[in-house]
PDB file of C-alpha atoms in Angstrom:
ATOM      1  CA  MET A1459      -0.052  -0.081   0.135  1.00 51.00           C
ATOM      2  CA  GLY A1460       2.850   2.478   0.692  1.00 54.00           C
ATOM      3  CA  ASP A1461       4.478   1.893  -2.075  1.00 63.00           C
ATOM      4  CA  THR A1462       1.822   2.794  -4.679  1.00 62.00           C
ATOM      5  CA  LYS A1463       1.185   5.909  -2.477  1.00 60.00           C
ATOM      6  CA  ASP A1464       4.618   6.358  -3.048  1.00 62.00           C
ATOM      7  CA  ARG A1465       4.953   5.865  -6.927  1.00 65.00           C
ATOM      8  CA  VAL A1466       1.327   8.161  -7.409  1.00 61.00           C
ATOM      9  CA  GLY A1467       3.094  10.849  -4.775  1.00 67.00           C
ATOM     10  CA  ALA A1468       6.683  10.627  -7.280  1.00 71.00           C
ATOM     11  CA  ALA A1469       4.515  10.983 -10.225  1.00 68.00           C
ATOM     12  CA  GLY A1470       2.655  14.449  -9.189  1.00 69.00           C
ATOM     13  CA  VAL A1471       6.251  15.533  -8.518  1.00 72.00           C
ATOM     14  CA  ILE A1472       7.486  14.548 -11.953  1.00 76.00           C
ATOM     15  CA  VAL A1473       4.300  16.567 -13.665  1.00 74.00           C
ATOM     16  CA  ALA A1474       4.278  19.536 -11.477  1.00 74.00           C
ATOM     17  CA  GLY A1475       8.281  19.131 -12.233  1.00 78.00           C
ATOM     18  CA  GLY A1476       7.600  19.317 -15.874  1.00 82.00           C
ATOM     19  CA  PHE A1477       4.206  21.933 -16.054  1.00 86.00           C
ATOM     20  CA  PHE A1478       6.390  24.406 -14.305  1.00 89.00           C
ATOM     21  CA  LYS A1479       9.300  23.870 -16.567  1.00 90.00           C
ATOM     22  CA  ILE A1480       7.094  24.755 -19.451  1.00 92.00           C
ATOM     23  CA  ALA A1481       5.205  27.940 -17.377  1.00 92.00           C
ATOM     24  CA  LEU A1482       9.216  28.644 -17.077  1.00 93.00           C
ATOM     25  CA  TYR A1483      10.208  28.706 -21.096  1.00 94.00           C
ATOM     26  CA  VAL A1484       6.665  30.693 -21.752  1.00 96.00           C
ATOM     27  CA  CYS A1485       7.966  32.852 -19.610  1.00 96.00           C
ATOM     28  CA  VAL A1486      11.166  33.336 -20.444  1.00 97.00           C
ATOM     29  CA  ALA A1487       9.794  33.695 -24.889  1.00 97.00           C
ATOM     30  CA  VAL A1488       7.419  36.450 -23.634  1.00 97.00           C
ATOM     31  CA  LEU A1489      10.281  38.133 -21.765  1.00 97.00           C
ATOM     32  CA  VAL A1490      12.578  37.661 -24.950  1.00 98.00           C
ATOM     33  CA  ILE A1491       9.333  38.662 -27.385  1.00 98.00           C
ATOM     34  CA  TRP A1492       8.534  41.430 -25.392  1.00 97.00           C
ATOM     35  CA  ILE A1493      12.788  42.733 -25.160  1.00 97.00           C
ATOM     36  CA  GLY A1494      12.578  42.571 -28.926  1.00 97.00           C
ATOM     37  CA  LYS A1495       9.911  44.790 -29.206  1.00 97.00           C
ATOM     38  CA  VAL A1496      10.838  47.406 -27.360  1.00 95.00           C
ATOM     39  CA  THR A1497      13.813  47.607 -28.587  1.00 94.00           C
ATOM     40  CA  TYR A1498      13.319  47.325 -32.285  1.00 95.00           C
ATOM     41  CA  GLN A1499      10.765  50.426 -31.341  1.00 94.00           C
ATOM     42  CA  PHE A1500      13.649  51.975 -29.564  1.00 92.00           C
ATOM     43  CA  GLY A1501      15.982  51.529 -32.758  1.00 92.00           C
ATOM     44  CA  TYR A1502      12.821  53.064 -35.109  1.00 92.00           C
ATOM     45  CA  ASN A1503      12.232  56.135 -33.444  1.00 90.00           C
ATOM     46  CA  VAL A1504      16.097  57.280 -33.013  1.00 90.00           C
ATOM     47  CA  PHE A1505      16.732  56.542 -37.377  1.00 90.00           C
ATOM     48  CA  ASN A1506      12.829  57.134 -37.972  1.00 89.00           C
ATOM     49  CA  GLN A1507      13.210  61.019 -37.041  1.00 87.00           C
ATOM     50  CA  GLN A1508       9.438  63.070 -37.285  1.00 88.00           C
ATOM     51  CA  ALA A1509       8.637  65.701 -36.419  1.00 88.00           C
ATOM     52  CA  MET A1510       6.091  66.762 -33.300  1.00 86.00           C
ATOM     53  CA  ASN A1511       3.118  68.517 -36.222  1.00 83.00           C
ATOM     54  CA  PRO A1512       4.234  67.546 -39.146  1.00 82.00           C
ATOM     55  CA  GLY A1513       2.442  70.892 -41.466  1.00 81.00           C
ATOM     56  CA  GLU A1514       2.566  74.258 -39.909  1.00 84.00           C
ATOM     57  CA  GLY A1515       3.801  73.675 -36.703  1.00 84.00           C
ATOM     58  CA  GLN A1516       3.814  76.070 -33.751  1.00 91.00           C
ATOM     59  CA  GLU A1517       6.964  78.098 -33.140  1.00 93.00           C
ATOM     60  CA  VAL A1518       8.407  77.923 -29.686  1.00 92.00           C
ATOM     61  CA  THR A1519      11.296  80.563 -27.687  1.00 94.00           C
ATOM     62  CA  VAL A1520      14.078  78.074 -26.429  1.00 94.00           C
ATOM     63  CA  VAL A1521      16.641  78.972 -24.107  1.00 94.00           C
ATOM     64  CA  ILE A1522      19.987  76.546 -24.692  1.00 93.00           C
ATOM     65  CA  LYS A1523      22.105  77.633 -20.689  1.00 93.00           C
ATOM     66  CA  GLU A1524      25.573  77.935 -21.289  1.00 93.00           C
ATOM     67  CA  ASP A1525      26.109  74.842 -19.735  1.00 92.00           C
ATOM     68  CA  ALA A1526      23.667  72.451 -20.625  1.00 92.00           C
ATOM     69  CA  THR A1527      24.343  69.157 -21.802  1.00 93.00           C
ATOM     70  CA  SER A1528      23.046  67.486 -24.433  1.00 93.00           C
ATOM     71  CA  TYR A1529      20.686  65.428 -22.392  1.00 95.00           C
ATOM     72  CA  ASP A1530      19.872  68.551 -20.516  1.00 95.00           C
ATOM     73  CA  ILE A1531      19.142  70.263 -24.272  1.00 95.00           C
ATOM     74  CA  ALA A1532      16.864  66.809 -24.944  1.00 95.00           C
ATOM     75  CA  LYS A1533      15.239  67.634 -21.277  1.00 96.00           C
ATOM     76  CA  THR A1534      14.488  71.145 -22.289  1.00 95.00           C
ATOM     77  CA  LEU A1535      13.035  70.619 -26.073  1.00 95.00           C
ATOM     78  CA  LYS A1536      11.169  68.065 -24.525  1.00 95.00           C
ATOM     79  CA  SER A1537       9.771  70.489 -21.590  1.00 95.00           C
ATOM     80  CA  LYS A1538       8.836  72.489 -24.759  1.00 93.00           C
ATOM     81  CA  GLY A1539       6.642  69.869 -26.902  1.00 93.00           C
ATOM     82  CA  LEU A1540       9.256  70.167 -29.957  1.00 94.00           C
ATOM     83  CA  ILE A1541      10.956  66.472 -29.828  1.00 94.00           C
ATOM     84  CA  GLU A1542       8.707  63.581 -27.538  1.00 93.00           C
ATOM     85  CA  ASP A1543      11.555  61.479 -26.006  1.00 93.00           C
ATOM     86  CA  THR A1544      14.542  62.598 -24.280  1.00 94.00           C
ATOM     87  CA  LEU A1545      16.367  59.716 -24.026  1.00 95.00           C
ATOM     88  CA  VAL A1546      15.907  59.084 -28.201  1.00 95.00           C
ATOM     89  CA  PHE A1547      16.873  62.780 -28.906  1.00 95.00           C
ATOM     90  CA  TRP A1548      20.119  62.247 -26.987  1.00 95.00           C
ATOM     91  CA  ILE A1549      21.383  58.912 -29.439  1.00 95.00           C
ATOM     92  CA  GLN A1550      20.518  61.015 -31.882  1.00 94.00           C
ATOM     93  CA  GLU A1551      22.675  63.670 -31.093  1.00 94.00           C
ATOM     94  CA  LYS A1552      25.502  61.278 -30.813  1.00 94.00           C
ATOM     95  CA  LEU A1553      24.924  59.660 -33.568  1.00 93.00           C
ATOM     96  CA  SER A1554      25.073  63.049 -35.908  1.00 91.00           C
ATOM     97  CA  ASN A1555      26.993  64.772 -37.019  1.00 91.00           C
ATOM     98  CA  TYR A1556      26.087  68.155 -34.305  1.00 92.00           C
ATOM     99  CA  SER A1557      27.391  65.741 -31.828  1.00 91.00           C
ATOM    100  CA  GLY A1558      28.668  68.210 -29.491  1.00 90.00           C
ATOM    101  CA  LYS A1559      28.523  71.286 -31.097  1.00 91.00           C
ATOM    102  CA  MET A1560      25.154  72.679 -29.881  1.00 92.00           C
ATOM    103  CA  LYS A1561      25.768  75.995 -28.431  1.00 93.00           C
ATOM    104  CA  PRO A1562      23.820  78.235 -25.671  1.00 94.00           C
ATOM    105  CA  GLY A1563      21.662  80.598 -27.044  1.00 92.00           C
ATOM    106  CA  THR A1564      17.925  81.917 -27.411  1.00 93.00           C
ATOM    107  CA  TYR A1565      16.511  79.800 -30.592  1.00 93.00           C
ATOM    108  CA  LEU A1566      13.125  80.419 -32.566  1.00 93.00           C
ATOM    109  CA  LEU A1567      11.648  76.391 -33.476  1.00 93.00           C
ATOM    110  CA  SER A1568       8.723  74.815 -34.722  1.00 93.00           C
ATOM    111  CA  THR A1569       7.296  71.719 -33.510  1.00 93.00           C
ATOM    112  CA  ALA A1570       7.049  71.066 -37.383  1.00 93.00           C
ATOM    113  CA  TYR A1571      11.442  70.616 -37.085  1.00 93.00           C
ATOM    114  CA  THR A1572      12.502  67.347 -37.307  1.00 93.00           C
ATOM    115  CA  PRO A1573      15.016  66.241 -34.790  1.00 94.00           C
ATOM    116  CA  ASN A1574      17.888  66.644 -36.998  1.00 93.00           C
ATOM    117  CA  ARG A1575      16.956  70.108 -37.653  1.00 93.00           C
ATOM    118  CA  ILE A1576      16.622  71.143 -34.627  1.00 94.00           C
ATOM    119  CA  MET A1577      19.963  69.876 -33.472  1.00 94.00           C
ATOM    120  CA  GLY A1578      21.385  71.916 -37.014  1.00 93.00           C
ATOM    121  CA  ILE A1579      19.755  74.748 -35.839  1.00 94.00           C
ATOM    122  CA  LEU A1580      21.504  74.611 -32.546  1.00 93.00           C
ATOM    123  CA  ALA A1581      24.486  73.746 -33.492  1.00 92.00           C
ATOM    124  CA  GLY A1582      24.437  77.102 -36.249  1.00 87.00           C
ATOM    125  CA  ASP A1583      24.650  75.321 -39.312  1.00 80.00           C
ATOM    126  CA  ALA A1584      23.114  78.274 -41.369  1.00 71.00           C
ATOM    127  CA  GLU A1585      21.864  75.530 -44.181  1.00 73.00           C
ATOM    128  CA  GLN A1586      19.011  74.209 -42.015  1.00 68.00           C
ATOM    129  CA  GLU A1587      18.386  77.207 -40.162  1.00 65.00           C
ATOM    130  CA  GLY A1588      16.722  78.527 -43.821  1.00 58.00           C
ATOM    131  CA  ALA A1589      15.628  74.812 -45.077  1.00 55.00           C
ATOM    132  CA  THR A1590      12.045  74.361 -45.835  1.00 49.00           C
ATOM    133  CA  SER A1591      10.030  72.298 -43.743  1.00 44.00           C
TER     134      SER A1591
END
């Protein structure tokens, strides 16, 4: 009698162990898919530059301080509604030709400008200042 009870208990442990193994594999697969989706979307946002408000846009005055880092500038632009994501703009700036070239000052920018155009204006690129949206 005790032998049968032990076999049934061992079978239950094996079934439960198999169930938890499968559940763990499913959780890992869902996590990998979610991480892939998030990283793809982040990369897409970095390389597919979009204006916040294509078309006419709204003009906004922005003041860049003397000691502002590129991340500080990104936070300022986000607070003014010129960019969607601070981290995305910071990465775009690091990958652009304007990395480290943005200058302090007061600028009149538009929500119709792409991040690259905003960087060009902040870096003093005359071509970007006169460009059409």
